[in-house]
Every structure is written in structure tokens, then in C-alpha cells.
PDB file of C-alpha atoms and ligand atoms in Angstrom:
ATOM      1  CA  MET A 812     103.931  17.632  -1.372  1.00  0.00           C
ATOM      2  CA  LYS A 813     106.360  16.763   1.358  1.00  0.00           C
ATOM      3  CA  ILE A 814     110.097  16.563   1.895  1.00  0.00           C
ATOM      4  CA  VAL A 815     111.769  13.600   3.531  1.00  0.00           C
ATOM      5  CA  ILE A 816     115.364  13.941   4.694  1.00  0.00           C
ATOM      6  CA  GLU A 817     117.260  10.895   5.932  1.00  0.00           C
ATOM      7  CA  GLY A 818     120.731  10.803   7.448  1.00  0.00           C
ATOM      8  CA  LEU A 819     121.702  13.967   5.631  1.00  0.00           C
ATOM      9  CA  GLY A 820     125.320  15.040   6.016  1.00  0.00           C
ATOM     10  CA  LYS A 821     127.468  17.675   4.354  1.00  0.00           C
ATOM     11  CA  THR A 822     131.169  18.100   4.872  1.00  0.00           C
ATOM     12  CA  TYR A 823     132.748  20.862   2.812  1.00  0.00           C
ATOM     13  CA  ARG A 824     136.073  20.454   1.101  1.00  0.00           C
ATOM     14  CA  GLY A 825     138.597  21.327   3.759  1.00  0.00           C
ATOM     15  CA  GLY A 826     136.753  19.265   6.345  1.00  0.00           C
ATOM     16  CA  GLN A 827     134.153  21.727   7.662  1.00  0.00           C
ATOM     17  CA  VAL A 828     131.162  19.684   8.819  1.00  0.00           C
ATOM     18  CA  ALA A 829     128.062  21.777   8.047  1.00  0.00           C
ATOM     19  CA  LEU A 830     125.379  19.104   8.534  1.00  0.00           C
ATOM     20  CA  ALA A 831     125.697  15.885  10.521  1.00  0.00           C
ATOM     21  CA  GLY A 832     122.999  13.254  10.090  1.00  0.00           C
ATOM     22  CA  ILE A 833     119.801  15.297   9.787  1.00  0.00           C
ATOM     23  CA  GLU A 834     116.507  13.363   9.940  1.00  0.00           C
ATOM     24  CA  LEU A 835     113.536  15.510   9.034  1.00  0.00           C
ATOM     25  CA  ARG A 836     110.138  15.434   7.380  1.00  0.00           C
ATOM     26  CA  VAL A 837     108.641  18.685   6.163  1.00  0.00           C
ATOM     27  CA  ASP A 838     104.962  18.747   5.219  1.00  0.00           C
ATOM     28  CA  ALA A 839     103.065  21.257   3.109  1.00  0.00           C
ATOM     29  CA  GLY A 840     102.716  24.713   4.634  1.00  0.00           C
ATOM     30  CA  MET A 841     105.142  27.245   6.036  1.00  0.00           C
ATOM     31  CA  THR A 842     108.087  25.993   8.064  1.00  0.00           C
ATOM     32  CA  GLY A 843     110.588  28.323   9.714  1.00  0.00           C
ATOM     33  CA  LEU A 844     114.274  27.422   9.819  1.00  0.00           C
ATOM     34  CA  LEU A 845     116.190  28.942  12.710  1.00  0.00           C
ATOM     35  CA  GLY A 846     119.700  28.656  14.072  1.00  0.00           C
ATOM     36  CA  PRO A 847     122.749  30.717  14.942  1.00  0.00           C
ATOM     37  CA  ASN A 848     125.266  31.889  12.317  1.00  0.00           C
ATOM     38  CA  GLY A 849     127.024  28.901  10.810  1.00  0.00           C
ATOM     39  CA  ALA A 850     124.368  26.432  12.010  1.00  0.00           C
ATOM     40  CA  GLY A 851     123.945  24.971   8.522  1.00  0.00           C
ATOM     41  CA  LYS A 852     120.720  26.654   7.378  1.00  0.00           C
ATOM     42  CA  THR A 853     122.005  27.862   4.017  1.00  0.00           C
ATOM     43  CA  THR A 854     123.750  24.548   3.442  1.00  0.00           C
ATOM     44  CA  LEU A 855     120.499  22.661   4.044  1.00  0.00           C
ATOM     45  CA  MET A 856     118.558  25.011   1.781  1.00  0.00           C
ATOM     46  CA  ARG A 857     121.117  24.762  -1.004  1.00  0.00           C
ATOM     47  CA  ILE A 858     120.908  20.977  -0.835  1.00  0.00           C
ATOM     48  CA  LEU A 859     117.100  21.152  -1.017  1.00  0.00           C
ATOM     49  CA  THR A 860     117.341  23.277  -4.134  1.00  0.00           C
ATOM     50  CA  GLY A 861     119.725  20.846  -5.822  1.00  0.00           C
ATOM     51  CA  VAL A 862     122.492  23.466  -5.995  1.00  0.00           C
ATOM     52  CA  LEU A 863     124.694  21.565  -3.576  1.00  0.00           C
ATOM     53  CA  ARG A 864     125.290  17.813  -3.279  1.00  0.00           C
ATOM     54  CA  PRO A 865     125.170  16.202   0.137  1.00  0.00           C
ATOM     55  CA  THR A 866     128.068  14.073   1.365  1.00  0.00           C
ATOM     56  CA  SER A 867     125.738  11.438   2.779  1.00  0.00           C
ATOM     57  CA  GLY A 868     122.079  10.635   3.199  1.00  0.00           C
ATOM     58  CA  ARG A 869     119.010  11.049   1.074  1.00  0.00           C
ATOM     59  CA  VAL A 870     116.508  13.791   0.304  1.00  0.00           C
ATOM     60  CA  LEU A 871     113.143  13.210  -1.334  1.00  0.00           C
ATOM     61  CA  VAL A 872     111.186  16.207  -2.610  1.00  0.00           C
ATOM     62  CA  GLY A 873     107.786  14.782  -3.398  1.00  0.00           C
ATOM     63  CA  GLU A 874     108.709  11.678  -5.373  1.00  0.00           C
ATOM     64  CA  HIS A 875     112.025  13.082  -6.618  1.00  0.00           C
ATOM     65  CA  ASP A 876     115.286  11.839  -5.152  1.00  0.00           C
ATOM     66  CA  LEU A 877     117.796  14.693  -4.961  1.00  0.00           C
ATOM     67  CA  THR A 878     120.722  12.296  -4.855  1.00  0.00           C
ATOM     68  CA  THR A 879     120.099  11.469  -8.517  1.00  0.00           C
ATOM     69  CA  SER A 880     120.711  13.847 -11.377  1.00  0.00           C
ATOM     70  CA  ALA A 881     117.223  13.173 -12.795  1.00  0.00           C
ATOM     71  CA  GLY A 882     115.794  14.063  -9.373  1.00  0.00           C
ATOM     72  CA  ARG A 883     117.721  17.336  -9.185  1.00  0.00           C
ATOM     73  CA  THR A 884     116.568  18.336 -12.674  1.00  0.00           C
ATOM     74  CA  ALA A 885     112.943  17.548 -11.796  1.00  0.00           C
ATOM     75  CA  VAL A 886     113.116  19.494  -8.540  1.00  0.00           C
ATOM     76  CA  LYS A 887     114.484  22.585 -10.281  1.00  0.00           C
ATOM     77  CA  ARG A 888     111.204  22.670 -12.220  1.00  0.00           C
ATOM     78  CA  LEU A 889     109.105  22.741  -9.048  1.00  0.00           C
ATOM     79  CA  LEU A 890     111.305  25.118  -7.171  1.00  0.00           C
ATOM     80  CA  GLY A 891     111.233  28.788  -6.253  1.00  0.00           C
ATOM     81  CA  TYR A 892     114.437  29.853  -4.561  1.00  0.00           C
ATOM     82  CA  LEU A 893     115.437  33.161  -3.059  1.00  0.00           C
ATOM     83  CA  PRO A 894     119.091  32.773  -2.104  1.00  0.00           C
ATOM     84  CA  GLN A 895     120.646  34.610   0.836  1.00  0.00           C
ATOM     85  CA  GLU A 896     122.660  36.666  -1.607  1.00  0.00           C
ATOM     86  CA  LEU A 897     120.773  37.155  -4.821  1.00  0.00           C
ATOM     87  CA  SER A 898     122.665  38.818  -7.613  1.00  0.00           C
ATOM     88  CA  LEU A 899     120.624  40.685 -10.181  1.00  0.00           C
ATOM     89  CA  TYR A 900     121.773  42.296 -13.401  1.00  0.00           C
ATOM     90  CA  PRO A 901     121.735  46.026 -12.665  1.00  0.00           C
ATOM     91  CA  ASP A 902     121.177  46.999 -16.289  1.00  0.00           C
ATOM     92  CA  LEU A 903     117.995  44.969 -16.755  1.00  0.00           C
ATOM     93  CA  THR A 904     114.631  46.420 -15.822  1.00  0.00           C
ATOM     94  CA  ALA A 905     112.482  44.617 -13.252  1.00  0.00           C
ATOM     95  CA  ARG A 906     110.279  43.270 -16.045  1.00  0.00           C
ATOM     96  CA  GLU A 907     113.247  42.094 -18.119  1.00  0.00           C
ATOM     97  CA  THR A 908     114.711  40.407 -15.040  1.00  0.00           C
ATOM     98  CA  LEU A 909     111.558  38.373 -14.420  1.00  0.00           C
ATOM     99  CA  ASP A 910     111.180  37.577 -18.106  1.00  0.00           C
ATOM    100  CA  TYR A 911     114.740  36.295 -18.238  1.00  0.00           C
ATOM    101  CA  ILE A 912     114.386  34.133 -15.121  1.00  0.00           C
ATOM    102  CA  ALA A 913     111.035  32.797 -16.376  1.00  0.00           C
ATOM    103  CA  LEU A 914     112.812  31.728 -19.548  1.00  0.00           C
ATOM    104  CA  LEU A 915     115.483  29.949 -17.502  1.00  0.00           C
ATOM    105  CA  LYS A 916     112.720  28.190 -15.593  1.00  0.00           C
ATOM    106  CA  GLY A 917     111.414  26.795 -18.853  1.00  0.00           C
ATOM    107  CA  ILE A 918     108.351  29.005 -19.339  1.00  0.00           C
ATOM    108  CA  ASP A 919     108.732  29.076 -23.115  1.00  0.00           C
ATOM    109  CA  ASP A 920     105.532  30.819 -24.099  1.00  0.00           C
ATOM    110  CA  ARG A 921     106.143  34.557 -24.429  1.00  0.00           C
ATOM    111  CA  LYS A 922     102.566  35.516 -23.555  1.00  0.00           C
ATOM    112  CA  ALA A 923     102.563  33.295 -20.461  1.00  0.00           C
ATOM    113  CA  ARG A 924     105.813  34.907 -19.327  1.00  0.00           C
ATOM    114  CA  ALA A 925     104.468  38.413 -19.843  1.00  0.00           C
ATOM    115  CA  ALA A 926     101.265  37.600 -17.939  1.00  0.00           C
ATOM    116  CA  GLN A 927     103.092  36.044 -14.995  1.00  0.00           C
ATOM    117  CA  THR A 928     105.628  38.840 -14.870  1.00  0.00           C
ATOM    118  CA  ALA A 929     102.923  41.494 -14.772  1.00  0.00           C
ATOM    119  CA  ASP A 930     100.968  39.600 -12.140  1.00  0.00           C
ATOM    120  CA  LEU A 931     103.971  39.080  -9.862  1.00  0.00           C
ATOM    121  CA  LEU A 932     105.190  42.664 -10.183  1.00  0.00           C
ATOM    122  CA  ASP A 933     101.741  43.665  -9.043  1.00  0.00           C
ATOM    123  CA  GLN A 934     101.725  41.200  -6.131  1.00  0.00           C
ATOM    124  CA  VAL A 935     105.019  42.481  -4.761  1.00  0.00           C
ATOM    125  CA  GLY A 936     104.025  46.104  -5.242  1.00  0.00           C
ATOM    126  CA  LEU A 937     106.433  46.863  -8.069  1.00  0.00           C
ATOM    127  CA  ALA A 938     103.908  47.300 -10.880  1.00  0.00           C
ATOM    128  CA  GLU A 939     104.828  50.962 -11.325  1.00  0.00           C
ATOM    129  CA  HIS A 940     108.533  50.177 -11.383  1.00  0.00           C
ATOM    130  CA  GLY A 941     108.559  47.432 -14.012  1.00  0.00           C
ATOM    131  CA  SER A 942     110.433  49.586 -16.520  1.00  0.00           C
ATOM    132  CA  ARG A 943     113.065  50.827 -14.086  1.00  0.00           C
ATOM    133  CA  ARG A 944     116.535  49.400 -14.056  1.00  0.00           C
ATOM    134  CA  VAL A 945     117.192  47.110 -11.099  1.00  0.00           C
ATOM    135  CA  GLY A 946     120.470  48.854 -10.361  1.00  0.00           C
ATOM    136  CA  MET A 947     118.441  51.870  -9.234  1.00  0.00           C
ATOM    137  CA  PHE A 948     116.288  49.873  -6.796  1.00  0.00           C
ATOM    138  CA  SER A 949     116.464  50.205  -3.011  1.00  0.00           C
ATOM    139  CA  GLY A 950     117.355  47.148  -0.916  1.00  0.00           C
ATOM    140  CA  GLY A 951     113.693  46.512  -0.141  1.00  0.00           C
ATOM    141  CA  MET A 952     112.672  46.716  -3.779  1.00  0.00           C
ATOM    142  CA  LYS A 953     115.405  44.245  -4.724  1.00  0.00           C
ATOM    143  CA  ARG A 954     114.162  41.838  -2.056  1.00  0.00           C
ATOM    144  CA  ARG A 955     110.632  42.131  -3.395  1.00  0.00           C
ATOM    145  CA  LEU A 956     111.848  41.456  -6.907  1.00  0.00           C
ATOM    146  CA  GLY A 957     113.743  38.482  -5.471  1.00  0.00           C
ATOM    147  CA  ILE A 958     110.545  37.074  -4.060  1.00  0.00           C
ATOM    148  CA  ALA A 959     108.732  37.694  -7.352  1.00  0.00           C
ATOM    149  CA  GLN A 960     111.366  35.711  -9.266  1.00  0.00           C
ATOM    150  CA  ALA A 961     111.088  32.877  -6.732  1.00  0.00           C
ATOM    151  CA  LEU A 962     107.332  32.673  -7.371  1.00  0.00           C
ATOM    152  CA  LEU A 963     107.599  32.439 -11.172  1.00  0.00           C
ATOM    153  CA  GLY A 964     106.145  29.216 -12.531  1.00  0.00           C
ATOM    154  CA  ASP A 965     103.907  28.631  -9.505  1.00  0.00           C
ATOM    155  CA  PRO A 966     106.480  26.508  -7.616  1.00  0.00           C
ATOM    156  CA  ARG A 967     105.487  23.625  -5.317  1.00  0.00           C
ATOM    157  CA  LEU A 968     108.601  24.090  -3.203  1.00  0.00           C
ATOM    158  CA  ILE A 969     109.598  27.569  -2.077  1.00  0.00           C
ATOM    159  CA  VAL A 970     112.878  28.127  -0.309  1.00  0.00           C
ATOM    160  CA  VAL A 971     113.668  31.598   0.980  1.00  0.00           C
ATOM    161  CA  ASP A 972     116.905  32.337   2.805  1.00  0.00           C
ATOM    162  CA  GLU A 973     116.742  35.413   5.070  1.00  0.00           C
ATOM    163  CA  PRO A 974     114.296  37.286   2.864  1.00  0.00           C
ATOM    164  CA  THR A 975     113.562  40.063   5.344  1.00  0.00           C
ATOM    165  CA  ALA A 976     117.127  40.944   6.358  1.00  0.00           C
ATOM    166  CA  GLY A 977     117.569  44.682   5.890  1.00  0.00           C
ATOM    167  CA  LEU A 978     113.906  45.432   5.253  1.00  0.00           C
ATOM    168  CA  ASP A 979     112.130  48.233   7.080  1.00  0.00           C
ATOM    169  CA  PRO A 980     109.126  47.278   9.258  1.00  0.00           C
ATOM    170  CA  HIS A 981     106.600  48.219   6.615  1.00  0.00           C
ATOM    171  CA  GLU A 982     108.331  46.142   3.945  1.00  0.00           C
ATOM    172  CA  ARG A 983     108.562  43.235   6.383  1.00  0.00           C
ATOM    173  CA  MET A 984     104.821  43.319   7.018  1.00  0.00           C
ATOM    174  CA  ARG A 985     104.135  43.420   3.319  1.00  0.00           C
ATOM    175  CA  PHE A 986     106.457  40.503   2.818  1.00  0.00           C
ATOM    176  CA  ARG A 987     104.769  38.422   5.525  1.00  0.00           C
ATOM    177  CA  ALA A 988     101.382  39.087   3.974  1.00  0.00           C
ATOM    178  CA  LEU A 989     102.734  37.911   0.632  1.00  0.00           C
ATOM    179  CA  LEU A 990     104.144  34.711   2.121  1.00  0.00           C
ATOM    180  CA  ALA A 991     100.917  33.993   3.962  1.00  0.00           C
ATOM    181  CA  GLN A 992      99.065  33.848   0.634  1.00  0.00           C
ATOM    182  CA  LEU A 993     101.217  30.968  -0.525  1.00  0.00           C
ATOM    183  CA  GLY A 994      99.171  28.279   1.145  1.00  0.00           C
ATOM    184  CA  GLY A 995      97.821  25.170  -0.468  1.00  0.00           C
ATOM    185  CA  ASP A 996      99.874  22.099  -1.107  1.00  0.00           C
ATOM    186  CA  ARG A 997     103.147  24.003  -1.286  1.00  0.00           C
ATOM    187  CA  VAL A 998     106.108  23.437   0.969  1.00  0.00           C
ATOM    188  CA  THR A 999     107.590  26.775   1.981  1.00  0.00           C
ATOM    189  CA  ILE A1000     110.801  26.935   4.000  1.00  0.00           C
ATOM    190  CA  LEU A1001     111.794  30.269   5.444  1.00  0.00           C
ATOM    191  CA  SER A1002     115.172  30.792   7.048  1.00  0.00           C
ATOM    192  CA  THR A1003     115.642  33.890   9.145  1.00  0.00           C
ATOM    193  CA  HIS A1004     117.218  35.447  12.217  1.00  0.00           C
ATOM    194  CA  ILE A1005     114.070  37.489  12.806  1.00  0.00           C
ATOM    195  CA  LEU A1006     112.105  35.299  15.183  1.00  0.00           C
ATOM    196  CA  ASP A1007     109.062  37.474  14.906  1.00  0.00           C
ATOM    197  CA  ASP A1008     108.766  36.642  11.203  1.00  0.00           C
ATOM    198  CA  VAL A1009     108.555  32.966  12.126  1.00  0.00           C
ATOM    199  CA  ALA A1010     106.177  33.604  15.018  1.00  0.00           C
ATOM    200  CA  GLN A1011     103.870  35.479  12.648  1.00  0.00           C
ATOM    201  CA  THR A1012     103.954  33.248   9.581  1.00  0.00           C
ATOM    202  CA  CYS A1013     105.153  29.708  10.351  1.00  0.00           C
ATOM    203  CA  PRO A1014     103.037  27.153  12.259  1.00  0.00           C
ATOM    204  CA  ARG A1015     106.045  24.829  12.334  1.00  0.00           C
ATOM    205  CA  VAL A1016     109.698  25.416  12.924  1.00  0.00           C
ATOM    206  CA  CYS A1017     113.069  23.627  12.786  1.00  0.00           C
ATOM    207  CA  VAL A1018     116.090  24.768  14.743  1.00  0.00           C
ATOM    208  CA  LEU A1019     119.585  23.823  13.608  1.00  0.00           C
ATOM    209  CA  GLY A1020     122.607  24.147  15.852  1.00  0.00           C
ATOM    210  CA  GLY A1021     126.118  23.097  14.918  1.00  0.00           C
ATOM    211  CA  GLY A1022     124.867  21.028  11.987  1.00  0.00           C
ATOM    212  CA  ALA A1023     122.363  19.033  14.057  1.00  0.00           C
ATOM    213  CA  LEU A1024     118.609  19.328  14.364  1.00  0.00           C
ATOM    214  CA  ARG A1025     117.855  20.814  17.782  1.00  0.00           C
ATOM    215  CA  TYR A1026     114.090  21.102  17.478  1.00  0.00           C
ATOM    216  CA  HIS A1027     111.380  20.265  15.019  1.00  0.00           C
ATOM    217  CA  GLY A1028     107.754  20.788  15.819  1.00  0.00           C
ATOM    218  CA  THR A1029     105.166  23.471  16.297  1.00  0.00           C
ATOM    219  CA  THR A1030     106.212  27.074  16.756  1.00  0.00           C
ATOM    220  CA  ALA A1031     103.935  27.215  19.802  1.00  0.00           C
ATOM    221  CA  GLY A1032     105.794  24.209  21.220  1.00  0.00           C
ATOM    222  CA  LEU A1033     109.128  25.989  20.920  1.00  0.00           C
ATOM    223  CA  THR A1034     107.686  29.024  22.699  1.00  0.00           C
ATOM    224  CA  GLU A1035     106.514  26.677  25.474  1.00  0.00           C
ATOM    225  CA  ALA A1036     110.127  25.647  26.103  1.00  0.00           C
ATOM    226  CA  ALA A1037     110.460  28.893  28.079  1.00  0.00           C
ATOM    227  CA  ALA A1038     107.177  28.588  30.001  1.00  0.00           C
ATOM    228  CA  GLY A1039     107.770  29.220  33.705  1.00  0.00           C
ATOM    229  CA  ARG A1040     111.364  30.182  32.902  1.00  0.00           C
ATOM    230  CA  THR A1041     110.847  33.664  31.483  1.00  0.00           C
ATOM    231  CA  TYR A1042     110.899  36.435  34.057  1.00  0.00           C
ATOM    232  CA  LEU A1043     111.379  40.123  34.737  1.00  0.00           C
ATOM    233  CA  LEU A1044     113.824  41.304  37.353  1.00  0.00           C
ATOM    234  CA  ARG A1045     114.782  44.795  38.483  1.00  0.00           C
ATOM    235  CA  ALA A1046     118.456  45.127  39.263  1.00  0.00           C
ATOM    236  CA  ASP A1047     121.225  47.727  39.236  1.00  0.00           C
ATOM    237  CA  SER A1048     123.543  45.566  37.195  1.00  0.00           C
ATOM    238  CA  GLN A1049     123.225  42.501  34.986  1.00  0.00           C
ATOM    239  CA  PRO A1050     121.850  39.642  37.102  1.00  0.00           C
ATOM    240  CA  SER A1051     123.648  36.295  37.041  1.00  0.00           C
ATOM    241  CA  GLY A1052     121.808  33.031  36.553  1.00  0.00           C
ATOM    242  CA  GLY A1053     119.621  33.466  33.505  1.00  0.00           C
ATOM    243  CA  THR A1054     120.229  34.644  29.940  1.00  0.00           C
ATOM    244  CA  VAL A1055     119.352  38.298  29.433  1.00  0.00           C
ATOM    245  CA  VAL A1056     116.941  38.587  26.494  1.00  0.00           C
ATOM    246  CA  ASN A1057     116.608  42.338  26.843  1.00  0.00           C
ATOM    247  CA  ALA A1058     116.883  45.181  29.289  1.00  0.00           C
ATOM    248  CA  VAL A1059     114.848  48.367  29.575  1.00  0.00           C
ATOM    249  CA  THR A1060     116.150  51.410  31.417  1.00  0.00           C
ATOM    250  CA  ASP A1061     113.642  53.806  32.953  1.00  0.00           C
ATOM    251  CA  SER A1062     113.771  56.403  35.705  1.00  0.00           C
ATOM    252  CA  ALA A1063     113.487  53.683  38.386  1.00  0.00           C
ATOM    253  CA  GLY A1064     116.471  51.682  37.117  1.00  0.00           C
ATOM    254  CA  ILE A1065     116.885  48.724  34.797  1.00  0.00           C
ATOM    255  CA  GLU A1066     114.348  45.980  34.216  1.00  0.00           C
ATOM    256  CA  TYR A1067     115.859  42.820  32.767  1.00  0.00           C
ATOM    257  CA  ARG A1068     113.980  40.134  30.868  1.00  0.00           C
ATOM    258  CA  LEU A1069     115.651  36.790  31.463  1.00  0.00           C
ATOM    259  CA  VAL A1070     115.272  33.126  30.632  1.00  0.00           C
ATOM    260  CA  GLY A1071     116.389  30.638  33.287  1.00  0.00           C
ATOM    261  CA  ASP A1072     115.407  29.543  36.789  1.00  0.00           C
ATOM    262  CA  PRO A1073     113.495  32.499  38.240  1.00  0.00           C
ATOM    263  CA  PRO A1074     115.011  33.723  41.534  1.00  0.00           C
ATOM    264  CA  PRO A1075     112.855  34.927  44.474  1.00  0.00           C
ATOM    265  CA  GLY A1076     111.350  38.329  43.712  1.00  0.00           C
ATOM    266  CA  ALA A1077     111.260  37.794  39.942  1.00  0.00           C
ATOM    267  CA  THR A1078     108.006  38.206  37.998  1.00  0.00           C
ATOM    268  CA  VAL A1079     107.360  35.167  35.806  1.00  0.00           C
ATOM    269  CA  ILE A1080     105.843  36.195  32.474  1.00  0.00           C
ATOM    270  CA  THR A1081     104.446  34.598  29.325  1.00  0.00           C
ATOM    271  CA  PRO A1082     107.257  33.676  26.927  1.00  0.00           C
ATOM    272  CA  THR A1083     107.593  34.685  23.288  1.00  0.00           C
ATOM    273  CA  LEU A1084     109.195  32.599  20.557  1.00  0.00           C
ATOM    274  CA  GLU A1085     112.462  34.405  21.232  1.00  0.00           C
ATOM    275  CA  ASP A1086     112.402  33.246  24.856  1.00  0.00           C
ATOM    276  CA  GLY A1087     111.650  29.686  23.741  1.00  0.00           C
ATOM    277  CA  TYR A1088     114.545  29.782  21.311  1.00  0.00           C
ATOM    278  CA  VAL A1089     116.895  30.974  24.063  1.00  0.00           C
ATOM    279  CA  ALA A1090     115.601  28.257  26.411  1.00  0.00           C
ATOM    280  CA  LEU A1091     116.222  25.615  23.756  1.00  0.00           C
ATOM    281  CA  LEU A1092     119.785  26.731  23.151  1.00  0.00           C
ATOM    282  CA  GLN A1093     120.340  26.811  26.932  1.00  0.00           C
ATOM    283  CA  ALA A1094     119.067  23.298  27.371  1.00  0.00           C
ATOM    284  CA  GLY A1095     121.867  22.098  25.079  1.00  0.00           C
ATOM    285  CA  GLU A1096     119.798  19.126  24.125  1.00  0.00           C
ATOM    286  CA  THR A1097     120.360  17.188  20.952  1.00  0.00           C
ATOM    287  CA  THR A1098     117.390  16.239  18.793  1.00  0.00           C
ATOM    288  CA  LYS A1099     114.001  17.038  20.140  1.00  0.00           C
ATOM    289  CA  SER A1100     110.850  16.342  18.237  1.00  0.00           C
ATOM    290  CA  THR A1101     107.242  16.892  19.116  1.00  0.00           C
ATOM    291  CA  ARG A1102     105.900  15.253  16.017  1.00  0.00           C
TER     292      ARG A1102
HETATM  293  N1  ATP B 436     131.537  26.863   0.607  1.00  0.00           N
HETATM  294  C1  ATP B 436     131.924  26.532   1.851  1.00  0.00           C
HETATM  295  N2  ATP B 436     133.125  25.965   2.088  1.00  0.00           N
HETATM  296  C2  ATP B 436     133.511  25.595   3.328  1.00  0.00           C
HETATM  297  N3  ATP B 436     132.761  25.774   4.429  1.00  0.00           N
HETATM  298  C3  ATP B 436     131.533  26.330   4.267  1.00  0.00           C
HETATM  299  C4  ATP B 436     131.060  26.747   2.976  1.00  0.00           C
HETATM  300  N4  ATP B 436     129.813  27.266   3.132  1.00  0.00           N
HETATM  301  C5  ATP B 436     129.547  27.189   4.437  1.00  0.00           C
HETATM  302  N5  ATP B 436     130.564  26.634   5.133  1.00  0.00           N
HETATM  303  C6  ATP B 436     130.611  26.341   6.584  1.00  0.00           C
HETATM  304  O1  ATP B 436     129.542  25.467   6.901  1.00  0.00           O
HETATM  305  C7  ATP B 436     128.920  25.841   8.123  1.00  0.00           C
HETATM  306  C8  ATP B 436     127.449  26.133   7.898  1.00  0.00           C
HETATM  307  O2  ATP B 436     127.320  27.288   7.061  1.00  0.00           O
HETATM  308  P1  ATP B 436     125.921  27.839   6.544  1.00  0.00           P
HETATM  309  O3  ATP B 436     126.210  28.936   5.575  1.00  0.00           O
HETATM  310  O4  ATP B 436     125.097  26.695   6.071  1.00  0.00           O
HETATM  311  O5  ATP B 436     125.312  28.435   7.892  1.00  0.00           O
HETATM  312  P2  ATP B 436     124.002  29.346   8.126  1.00  0.00           P
HETATM  313  O6  ATP B 436     123.214  28.659   9.186  1.00  0.00           O
HETATM  314  O7  ATP B 436     123.343  29.624   6.839  1.00  0.00           O
HETATM  315  O8  ATP B 436     124.644  30.682   8.719  1.00  0.00           O
HETATM  316  P3  ATP B 436     124.125  32.229   8.601  1.00  0.00           P
HETATM  317  O9  ATP B 436     123.073  32.378   9.646  1.00  0.00           O
HETATM  318  O10 ATP B 436     125.361  32.986   8.942  1.00  0.00           O
HETATM  319  O11 ATP B 436     123.644  32.456   7.203  1.00  0.00           O
HETATM  320  C9  ATP B 436     129.721  27.040   8.646  1.00  0.00           C
HETATM  321  O12 ATP B 436     130.668  26.558   9.554  1.00  0.00           O
HETATM  322  C10 ATP B 436     130.373  27.594   7.405  1.00  0.00           C
HETATM  323  O13 ATP B 436     131.600  28.206   7.741  1.00  0.00           O
HETATM  324 MG1   MG B 437     122.872  31.351   5.809  1.00  0.00          MG
END
């Protein structure tokens, strides 16, 4: 499976340009989707799921063309989607919720639905809570149920929009482990603001900024963008020159971590993905590809 995106544009009614001429090829495996608020991530994901029509350009998911209605119908059958804001029926139990969504996905056989539902509840650690009403679930439990519903029907394309927002560290680790199991020929696209989630689970990453593709390539390559430009500096007040990534106060003063041209006296350190992301946004480049 792969996704080919050509000249993709989306302008919302009212004139807001969300995507402007995206060219992108996404191969099987996990790909992270990063970008600031309003960059166009959700718009791109909604187009990939067939929920939203593009204004221009073409998207192929496998052999299916999303610009045609037959293509959108076909893609819905191969798709697992966890939207940024998933609404669940509070009065249904977890099991009923999955059963209902499985039915909508066209899994007509009752036994097959029951087996998949039980299996997925187990995988996301909700086996003991299958008979509880979803309205009583914590935020983390709802997210896990959201992921379970996305995995119904063994989808070839999995699109998850900020799945770990609001999860505690333990839940996040569990979630990453779950995603990591979804290898094979699947295309999985994970949008998030938590760079560590991408660093830990996605070998490849795309960065959107202002509706344009700012980077597409390996996650390691994005980290490298800050090589030689990530440094520590002790100072009494915020240093000028670089972008402050973080600052730690101890008894000796404040140690800043910055990305930029290291001044004399700074300690250059190994960058993380976060540093690379900051360096990319600093560079203000347009499309950059390491494919
Ligand atoms: N239904 C809509 N009507 C008009 N404009 C919209 C609509 N949805 C999104 N936009 C605009 O399109 C742009 C991209 O929005 P989008 O939701 O795709 O960003 P995002 O990268 O998902 O942001 P976030 O990180 O906040 O989720 C923004 O400027 C947003 O205001
Ligand atoms: Mg979004």
C-alpha cells in the first residue's frame, strides 16, 4: 500500500487556504505528521479519509482515486480513522460501541464482529470494561476505545489525529506499544504535537507549515537539521540569538537549551527531534525532501 498526493489544495468556504499544492508520497509503515496549530494537518487527514473533498489535486490510496466517489467509497472500507475529536455515545457500553461501528464498517457477520470486538478490547486493555457505559470512561479510556474502533476490520490505512493528547505518561507508552504492532503493509499516519511520540514510533515524518510541506523524510534526518546548532548556555536572563527550547533553573542560575548559531562559551550538544523541528521552522525554507 502507498499513498500518492499530487498538487493537493484545499480552500475552505470563506477563502481560508488550508493546503496549497502538496506533493507527497507515503509508503507503508508509520509516518508522523507534524506542524503548528492551523498548519493543515487535520485538513490533510480528513481528505485522506474521504470525509473532505479537496479543492484541487489528486490523491491515490493504493489504486483508489479519492477524487472519485467510487474511490472514496472503496477507501472507507480500508480505513481506520481516529478523528481529533471523536464523539462516542455515552449510553452505549464499550462493547456495544465497537459492535455498532463494526456494523457501519460493513462487518455483517455477528460472530465476526463479536470476535473482533473482544480481541480489540483486550488489545487496548479494556477487556474488563467492555460492559461499562462509555459515558463513565476516563479520557484515557475513551482514547483507547477510539483506537480500538479505528482498528476494526483490519484496516490497510490508519489515520490517527492527535491520539495521545491528554493521556498520562503510562497511557502514552501503552499507546505507542499498540501502534508499533501495526506493522506490515499498512500505511499509518500519526498527527501529533508530542514530538517524542514521533521520535519513538515513526521512522518517517512530514512537517506542514502554513498549508505547505516543509519537510518529508526520515525522522533522523529532521533531527539532524539541528546538528551543530543545539547548545547549552548559562545566563542570568534569556539569551538573544537562538530559540530557547527549554530552561532549567538550579542553585547556580539558569541553563538554557537553544537552537541557533552557538556563541562563544556555549556547549554544543546532540539534538533531539524537538531541536530539529525548531531548526526547520527557523530556517523558513519551503519544501525540503530527503527522499
Ligand atoms: N471547517 C473549516 N472552515 C474554515 N476554515 C477551516 C475549517 N477547518 C479548518 N480551517 C482552517 O484551515 C487551516 C488548517 O486547519 P487544520 O485544522 O487542518 O489545522 P491543524 O494543523 O490540524 O491544526 P491543530 O494543530 O490546531 O489541530 C486553519 O487556518 C483553520 O482555521
Ligand atoms: Mg488538527
